[in-house]
Phi, psi and omega in degrees: 000314180299319179298318180295320180294315179298316178300318180296318180298316180297315181294323178296318179297312179296316179299319178299317179297315181295319178296321181297314182279325174057208175050229186293331181291312177297316180300319181296316181291318178297321178298313180296315179298324179295317179296315179298314180299318180292321177300315180293322179297310181294323178298321179298316182287334175296325178295337178274351177109353179277159181231078180299149178276087192298321182302319179291320177300319182293338177300330181291340177294342178292347175300330184286307174299329177297321178294325181289312190270330182265344179049061178288166181280335175202173192296333181272004186240102176245087192276141169228112182053044176082002181256131178276112185272347185298314178301322178295315178301314181296320179296316179297320178297316180296318178298320179296315179295318178296322178296320180296324179293344178264302186284338179235042187296340178282340183249327185243117179259163175304325179292325176297321178293320179297316178296323178301311181290323178301313179297320182297320180278326182292324184256282187295323180298312180290326178298328183299339181289341172302313182284316184297320182294315185290344179272352178289166172296134188060029186300322181297316179297319180291320179300317182294328176303312181299316181293311181300314181298317181293314180296316180297318180300313180296315185293311180294324178297319181298311186283322177292327176294319179293322184280316188235002185286108176240311180278126181286147181279292177222078186300334180294335180259311183220100186299336185271345181286136181236163177297319178299320178296321179295316178297319178298325178297312178299313184294313183298313179296318181296314181296312184294315181293324177295317177299317177299319178297320178297319179297314179296322182295313185277345176261357181053045186279346182250140180289331175238092185302145177251132177305142183301325178302325180293326176296319178298317179294320177299317178299318179296316179296319179294324177299323179282314183293327176298319179291320177298317178300315181294311183291323179293323176297319178296319180296319179295315180297319180295319178298319182279350178075035179236158179272319180221152175293319180202176183241014183294317181241115180299000000 
């Protein structure tokens, strides 16, 4: 527990600095983390016997520098002179993978290609939203909503689970998760994000104000999505037969 708290404090400090400077600095760190995360994801599936085409997966990490320098409106939009290049990029990747299943059929299976794409979307594609969100109008306020909601969901889930957790949630996936912890996750995220929304509302901190009710709904959604993220990671690790993806961050 102490190790996790110390790690969290260090990560919050680093994250705060990166959010403050933003731009290329945030993009560079997210890019590096994306590469590390994708490496760990593919390594986990290799232990299960699959052979993802890693070089193709790493091409998706280029979405992050593209988000920094081209400033698209959303993750599927990497515009050059008004043209959305992502569908073209995705089509070329699919053609390349399909070609590999033919010319290298002894080494590359359709399942290897599926794992390659799963990792690409699970790690660098989702990581790109760190950069994309903060570049929106009122992006910093919106970015903090995501961070606050996730942290609150995790924290409340931990303590409500320790205090009242008796009934297990999905023991086959995560033996320590409880129904009380799940309820605490929803409640904690909703309360914290709503309070944050009230602060933004009464300080007029956003150029386009969001109704407070919407903050409550966002908090509720974050409470759910945080749990899905956590449980899906546990399900992947259990499938691959590993305890952790990596040991870089306790």
